[in-house]
PDB file of N, CA and C and ligand atoms in Angstrom:
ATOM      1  N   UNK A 176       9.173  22.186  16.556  1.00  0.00           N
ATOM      2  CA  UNK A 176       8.128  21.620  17.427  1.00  0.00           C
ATOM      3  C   UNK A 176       8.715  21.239  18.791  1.00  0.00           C
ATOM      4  N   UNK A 177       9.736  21.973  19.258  1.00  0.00           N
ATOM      5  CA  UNK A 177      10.360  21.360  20.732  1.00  0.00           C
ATOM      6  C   UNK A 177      11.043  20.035  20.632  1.00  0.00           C
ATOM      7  N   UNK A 178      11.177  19.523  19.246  1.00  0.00           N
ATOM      8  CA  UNK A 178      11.811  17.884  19.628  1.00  0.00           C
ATOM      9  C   UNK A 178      13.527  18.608  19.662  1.00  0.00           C
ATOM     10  N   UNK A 179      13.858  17.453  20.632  1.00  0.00           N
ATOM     11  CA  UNK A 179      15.159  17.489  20.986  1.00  0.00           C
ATOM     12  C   UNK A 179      15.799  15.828  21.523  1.00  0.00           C
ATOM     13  N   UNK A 180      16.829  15.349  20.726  1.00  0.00           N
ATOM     14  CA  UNK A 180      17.210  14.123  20.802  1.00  0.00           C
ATOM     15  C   UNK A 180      17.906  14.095  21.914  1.00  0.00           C
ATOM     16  N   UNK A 181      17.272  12.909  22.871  1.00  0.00           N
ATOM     17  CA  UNK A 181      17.994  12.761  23.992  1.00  0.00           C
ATOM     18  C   UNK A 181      19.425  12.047  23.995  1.00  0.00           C
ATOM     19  N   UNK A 182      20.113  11.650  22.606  1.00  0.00           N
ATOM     20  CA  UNK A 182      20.734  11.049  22.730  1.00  0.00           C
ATOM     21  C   UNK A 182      22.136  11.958  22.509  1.00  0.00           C
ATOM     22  N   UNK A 183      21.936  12.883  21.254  1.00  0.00           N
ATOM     23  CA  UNK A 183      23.068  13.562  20.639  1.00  0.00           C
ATOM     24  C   UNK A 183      22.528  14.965  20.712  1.00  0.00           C
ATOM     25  N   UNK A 184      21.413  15.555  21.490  1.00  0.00           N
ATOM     26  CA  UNK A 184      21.078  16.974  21.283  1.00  0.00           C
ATOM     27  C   UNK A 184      20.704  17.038  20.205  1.00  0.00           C
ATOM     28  N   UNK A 185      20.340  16.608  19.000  1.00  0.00           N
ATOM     29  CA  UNK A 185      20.201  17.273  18.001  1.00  0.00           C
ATOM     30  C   UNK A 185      18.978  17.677  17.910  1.00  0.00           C
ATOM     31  N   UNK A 186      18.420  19.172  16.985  1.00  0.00           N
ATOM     32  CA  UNK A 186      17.231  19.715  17.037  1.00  0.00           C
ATOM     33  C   UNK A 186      16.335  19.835  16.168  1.00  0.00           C
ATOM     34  N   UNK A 187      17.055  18.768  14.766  1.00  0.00           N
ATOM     35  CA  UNK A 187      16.111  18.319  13.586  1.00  0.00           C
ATOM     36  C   UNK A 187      15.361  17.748  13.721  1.00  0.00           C
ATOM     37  N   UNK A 188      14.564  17.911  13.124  1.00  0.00           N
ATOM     38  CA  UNK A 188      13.024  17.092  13.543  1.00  0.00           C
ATOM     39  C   UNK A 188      13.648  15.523  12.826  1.00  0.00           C
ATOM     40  N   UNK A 189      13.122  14.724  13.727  1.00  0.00           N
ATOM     41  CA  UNK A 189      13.386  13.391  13.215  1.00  0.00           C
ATOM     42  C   UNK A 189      12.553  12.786  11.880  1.00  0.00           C
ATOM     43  N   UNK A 190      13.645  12.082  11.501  1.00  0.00           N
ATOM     44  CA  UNK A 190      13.004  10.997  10.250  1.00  0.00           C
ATOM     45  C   UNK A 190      11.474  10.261  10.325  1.00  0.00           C
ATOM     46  N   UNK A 191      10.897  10.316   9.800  1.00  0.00           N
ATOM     47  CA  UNK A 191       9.744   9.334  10.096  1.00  0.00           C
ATOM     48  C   UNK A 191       9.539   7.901   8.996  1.00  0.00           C
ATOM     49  N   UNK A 192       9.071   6.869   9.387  1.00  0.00           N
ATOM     50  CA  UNK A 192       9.445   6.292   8.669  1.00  0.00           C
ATOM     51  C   UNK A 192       7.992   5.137   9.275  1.00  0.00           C
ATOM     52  N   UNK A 193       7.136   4.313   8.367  1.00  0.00           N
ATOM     53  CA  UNK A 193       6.294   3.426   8.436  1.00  0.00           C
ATOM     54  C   UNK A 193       6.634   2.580   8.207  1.00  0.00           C
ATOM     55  N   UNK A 194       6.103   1.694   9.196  1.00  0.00           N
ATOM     56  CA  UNK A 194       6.264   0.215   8.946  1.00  0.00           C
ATOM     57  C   UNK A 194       4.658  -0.545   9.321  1.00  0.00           C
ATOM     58  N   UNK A 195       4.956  -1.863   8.642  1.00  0.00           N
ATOM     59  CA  UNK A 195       3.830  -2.681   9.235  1.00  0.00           C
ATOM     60  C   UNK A 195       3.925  -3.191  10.605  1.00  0.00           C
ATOM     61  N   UNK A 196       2.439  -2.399  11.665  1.00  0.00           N
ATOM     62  CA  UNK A 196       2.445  -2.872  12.565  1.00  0.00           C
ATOM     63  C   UNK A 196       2.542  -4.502  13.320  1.00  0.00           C
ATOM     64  N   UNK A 197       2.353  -4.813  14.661  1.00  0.00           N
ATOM     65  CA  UNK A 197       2.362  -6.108  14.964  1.00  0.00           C
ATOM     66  C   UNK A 197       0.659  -6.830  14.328  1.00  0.00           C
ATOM     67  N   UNK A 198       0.002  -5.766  14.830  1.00  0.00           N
ATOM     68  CA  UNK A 198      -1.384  -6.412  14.219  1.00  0.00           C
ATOM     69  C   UNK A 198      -1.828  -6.715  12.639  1.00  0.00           C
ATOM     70  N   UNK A 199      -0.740  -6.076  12.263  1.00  0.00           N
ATOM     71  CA  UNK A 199      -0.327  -6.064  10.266  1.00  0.00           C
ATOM     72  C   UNK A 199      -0.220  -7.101  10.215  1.00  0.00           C
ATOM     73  N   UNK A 200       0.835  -7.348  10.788  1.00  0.00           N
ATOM     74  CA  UNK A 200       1.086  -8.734  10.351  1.00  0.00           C
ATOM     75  C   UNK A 200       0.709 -10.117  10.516  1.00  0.00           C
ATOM     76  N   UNK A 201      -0.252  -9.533  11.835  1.00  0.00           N
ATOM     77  CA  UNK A 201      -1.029 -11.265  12.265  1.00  0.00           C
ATOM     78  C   UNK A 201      -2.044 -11.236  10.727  1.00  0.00           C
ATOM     79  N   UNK A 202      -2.521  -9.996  10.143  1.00  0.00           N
ATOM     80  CA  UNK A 202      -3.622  -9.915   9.190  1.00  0.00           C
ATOM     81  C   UNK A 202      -2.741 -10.572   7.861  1.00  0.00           C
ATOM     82  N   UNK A 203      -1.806  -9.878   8.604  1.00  0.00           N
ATOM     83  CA  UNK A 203      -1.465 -10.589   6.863  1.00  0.00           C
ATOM     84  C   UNK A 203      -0.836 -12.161   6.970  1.00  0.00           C
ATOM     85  N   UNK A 204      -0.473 -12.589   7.814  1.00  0.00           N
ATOM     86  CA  UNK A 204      -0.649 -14.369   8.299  1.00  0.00           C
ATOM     87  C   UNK A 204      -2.217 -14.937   8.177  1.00  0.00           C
ATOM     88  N   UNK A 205      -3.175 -14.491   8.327  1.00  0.00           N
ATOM     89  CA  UNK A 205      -4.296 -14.772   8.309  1.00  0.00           C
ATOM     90  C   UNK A 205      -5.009 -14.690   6.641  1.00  0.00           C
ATOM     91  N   UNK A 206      -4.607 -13.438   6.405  1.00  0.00           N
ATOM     92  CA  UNK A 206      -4.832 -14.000   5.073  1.00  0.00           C
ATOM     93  C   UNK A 206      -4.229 -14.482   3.693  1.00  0.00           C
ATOM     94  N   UNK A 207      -2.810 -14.779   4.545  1.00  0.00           N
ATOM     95  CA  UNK A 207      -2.006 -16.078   3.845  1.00  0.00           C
ATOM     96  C   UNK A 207      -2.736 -16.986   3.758  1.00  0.00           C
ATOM     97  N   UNK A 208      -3.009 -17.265   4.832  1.00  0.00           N
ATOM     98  CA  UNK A 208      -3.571 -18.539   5.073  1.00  0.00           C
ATOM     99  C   UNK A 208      -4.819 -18.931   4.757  1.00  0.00           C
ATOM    100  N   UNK A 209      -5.693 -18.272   4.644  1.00  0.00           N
ATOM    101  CA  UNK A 209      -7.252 -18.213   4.040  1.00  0.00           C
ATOM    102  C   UNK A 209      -7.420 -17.740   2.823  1.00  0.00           C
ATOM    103  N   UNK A 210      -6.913 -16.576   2.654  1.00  0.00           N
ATOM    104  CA  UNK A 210      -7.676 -15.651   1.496  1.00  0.00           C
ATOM    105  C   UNK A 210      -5.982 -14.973   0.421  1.00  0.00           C
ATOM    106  N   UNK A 211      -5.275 -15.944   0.172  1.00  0.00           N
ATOM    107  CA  UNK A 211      -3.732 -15.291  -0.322  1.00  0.00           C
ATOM    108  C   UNK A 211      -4.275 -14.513  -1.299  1.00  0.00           C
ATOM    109  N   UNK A 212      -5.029 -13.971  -1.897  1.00  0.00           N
ATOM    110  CA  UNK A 212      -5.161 -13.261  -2.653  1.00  0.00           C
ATOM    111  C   UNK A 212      -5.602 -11.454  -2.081  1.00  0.00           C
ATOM    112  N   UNK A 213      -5.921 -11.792  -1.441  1.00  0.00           N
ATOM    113  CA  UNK A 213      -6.080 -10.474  -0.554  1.00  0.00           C
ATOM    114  C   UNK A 213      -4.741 -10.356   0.631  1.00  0.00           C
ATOM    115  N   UNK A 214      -3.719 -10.983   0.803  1.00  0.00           N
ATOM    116  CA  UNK A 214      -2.810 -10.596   1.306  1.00  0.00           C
ATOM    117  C   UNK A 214      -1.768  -8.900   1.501  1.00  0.00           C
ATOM    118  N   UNK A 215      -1.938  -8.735   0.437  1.00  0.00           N
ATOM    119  CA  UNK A 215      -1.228  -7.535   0.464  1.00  0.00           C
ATOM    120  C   UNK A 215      -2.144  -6.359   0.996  1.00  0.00           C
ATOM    121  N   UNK A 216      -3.128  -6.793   1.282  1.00  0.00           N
ATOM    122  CA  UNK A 216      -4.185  -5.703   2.026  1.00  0.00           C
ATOM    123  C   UNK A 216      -3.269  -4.744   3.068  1.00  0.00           C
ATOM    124  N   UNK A 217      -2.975  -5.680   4.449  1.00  0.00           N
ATOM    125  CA  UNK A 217      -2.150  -4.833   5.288  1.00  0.00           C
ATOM    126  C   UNK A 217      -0.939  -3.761   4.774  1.00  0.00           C
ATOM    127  N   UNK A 218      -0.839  -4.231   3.598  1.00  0.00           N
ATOM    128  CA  UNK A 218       0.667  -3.125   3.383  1.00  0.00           C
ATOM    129  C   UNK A 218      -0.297  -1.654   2.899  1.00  0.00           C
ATOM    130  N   UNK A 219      -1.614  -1.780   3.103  1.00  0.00           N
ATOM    131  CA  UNK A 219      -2.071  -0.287   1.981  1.00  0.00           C
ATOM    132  C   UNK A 219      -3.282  -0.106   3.127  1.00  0.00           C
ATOM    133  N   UNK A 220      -3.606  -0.744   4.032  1.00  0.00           N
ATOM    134  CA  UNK A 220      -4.152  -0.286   5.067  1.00  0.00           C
ATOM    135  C   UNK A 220      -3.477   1.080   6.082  1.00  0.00           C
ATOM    136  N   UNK A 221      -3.863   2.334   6.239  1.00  0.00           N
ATOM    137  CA  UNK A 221      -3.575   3.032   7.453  1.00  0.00           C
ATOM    138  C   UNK A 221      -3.065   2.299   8.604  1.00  0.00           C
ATOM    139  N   UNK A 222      -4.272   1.519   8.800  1.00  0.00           N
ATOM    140  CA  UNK A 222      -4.385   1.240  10.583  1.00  0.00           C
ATOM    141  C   UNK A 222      -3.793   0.251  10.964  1.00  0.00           C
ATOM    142  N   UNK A 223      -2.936  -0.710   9.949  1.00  0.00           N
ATOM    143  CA  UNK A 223      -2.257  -2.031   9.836  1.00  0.00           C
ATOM    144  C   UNK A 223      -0.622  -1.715  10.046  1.00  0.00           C
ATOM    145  N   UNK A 224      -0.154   0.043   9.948  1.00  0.00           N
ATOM    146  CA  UNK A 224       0.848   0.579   9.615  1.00  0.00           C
ATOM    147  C   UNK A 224       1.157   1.464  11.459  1.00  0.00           C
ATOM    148  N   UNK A 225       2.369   1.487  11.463  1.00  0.00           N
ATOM    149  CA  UNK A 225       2.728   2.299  12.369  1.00  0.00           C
ATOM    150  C   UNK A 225       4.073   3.168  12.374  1.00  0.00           C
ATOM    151  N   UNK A 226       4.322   3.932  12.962  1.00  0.00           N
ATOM    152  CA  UNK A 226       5.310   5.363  12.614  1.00  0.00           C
ATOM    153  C   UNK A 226       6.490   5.192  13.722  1.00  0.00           C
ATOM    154  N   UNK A 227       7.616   5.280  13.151  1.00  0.00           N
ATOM    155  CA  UNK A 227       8.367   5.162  13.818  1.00  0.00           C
ATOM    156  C   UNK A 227       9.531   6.339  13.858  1.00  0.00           C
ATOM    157  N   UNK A 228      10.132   7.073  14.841  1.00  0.00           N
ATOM    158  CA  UNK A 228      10.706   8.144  14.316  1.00  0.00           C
ATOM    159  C   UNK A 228      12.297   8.033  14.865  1.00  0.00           C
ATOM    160  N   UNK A 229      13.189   8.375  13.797  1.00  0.00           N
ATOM    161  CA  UNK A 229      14.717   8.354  13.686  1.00  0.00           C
ATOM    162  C   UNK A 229      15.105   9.851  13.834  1.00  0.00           C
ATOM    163  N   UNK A 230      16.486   9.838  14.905  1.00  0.00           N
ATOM    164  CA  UNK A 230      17.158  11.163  14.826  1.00  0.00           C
ATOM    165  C   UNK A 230      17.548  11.171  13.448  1.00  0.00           C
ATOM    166  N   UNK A 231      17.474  12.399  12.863  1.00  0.00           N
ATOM    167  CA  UNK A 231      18.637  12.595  11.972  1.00  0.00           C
ATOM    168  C   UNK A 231      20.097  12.873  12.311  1.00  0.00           C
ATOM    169  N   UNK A 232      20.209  13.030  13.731  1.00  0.00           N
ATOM    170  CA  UNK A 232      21.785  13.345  14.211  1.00  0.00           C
ATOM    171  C   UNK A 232      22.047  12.066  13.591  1.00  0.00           C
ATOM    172  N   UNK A 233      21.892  11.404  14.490  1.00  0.00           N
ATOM    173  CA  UNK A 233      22.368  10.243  15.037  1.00  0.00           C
ATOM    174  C   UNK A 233      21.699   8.747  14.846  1.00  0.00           C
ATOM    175  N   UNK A 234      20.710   9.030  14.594  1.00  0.00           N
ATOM    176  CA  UNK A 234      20.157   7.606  13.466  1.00  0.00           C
ATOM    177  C   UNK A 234      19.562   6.669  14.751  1.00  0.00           C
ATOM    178  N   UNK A 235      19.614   7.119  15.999  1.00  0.00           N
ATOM    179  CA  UNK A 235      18.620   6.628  17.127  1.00  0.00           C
ATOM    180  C   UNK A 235      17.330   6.274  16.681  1.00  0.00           C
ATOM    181  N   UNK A 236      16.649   5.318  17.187  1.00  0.00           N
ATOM    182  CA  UNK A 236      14.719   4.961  17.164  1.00  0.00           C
ATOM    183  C   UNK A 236      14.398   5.791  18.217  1.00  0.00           C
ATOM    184  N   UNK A 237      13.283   6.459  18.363  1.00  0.00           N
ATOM    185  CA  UNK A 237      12.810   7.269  18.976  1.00  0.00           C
ATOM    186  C   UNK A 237      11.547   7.346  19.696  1.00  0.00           C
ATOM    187  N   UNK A 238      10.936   5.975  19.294  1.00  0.00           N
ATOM    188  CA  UNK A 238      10.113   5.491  19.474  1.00  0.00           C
ATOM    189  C   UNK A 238       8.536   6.122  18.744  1.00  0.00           C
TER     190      UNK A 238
HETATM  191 ZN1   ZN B  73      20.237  11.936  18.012  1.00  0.00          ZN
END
């Protein structure tokens, strides 16, 4: 797909890897705090989640 690591050249497609976004986590402070039983919502939400991508050279964030 044209990716190319600006850091080490490398031309593997990078790692991808999810995490809980910033807005994840205000949700899931919020429903600590109100509703703890529905807490774990954000971890199985899509839109609570965001993608983050790693060289495989070189183990860079990639944004
Ligand atoms: Zn790299």
């Amino acid at each position: 797909m044209g990716f190319k690591c600006v850091h080490c050249s490398s031309e593997e497609y990078p790692i991808i890897k999810k995490k809980i976004s910033g807005s994840g986590w205000v949700l899931f402070i919020v429903l600590i705090l109100f509703c703890i039983p529905l807490c774990w919502l954000p971890f199985v939400i899509d839109s609570c989640k965001e993608e983050e991508m790693y060289c495989k050279g070189c183990g860079i964030k990639l944004g």
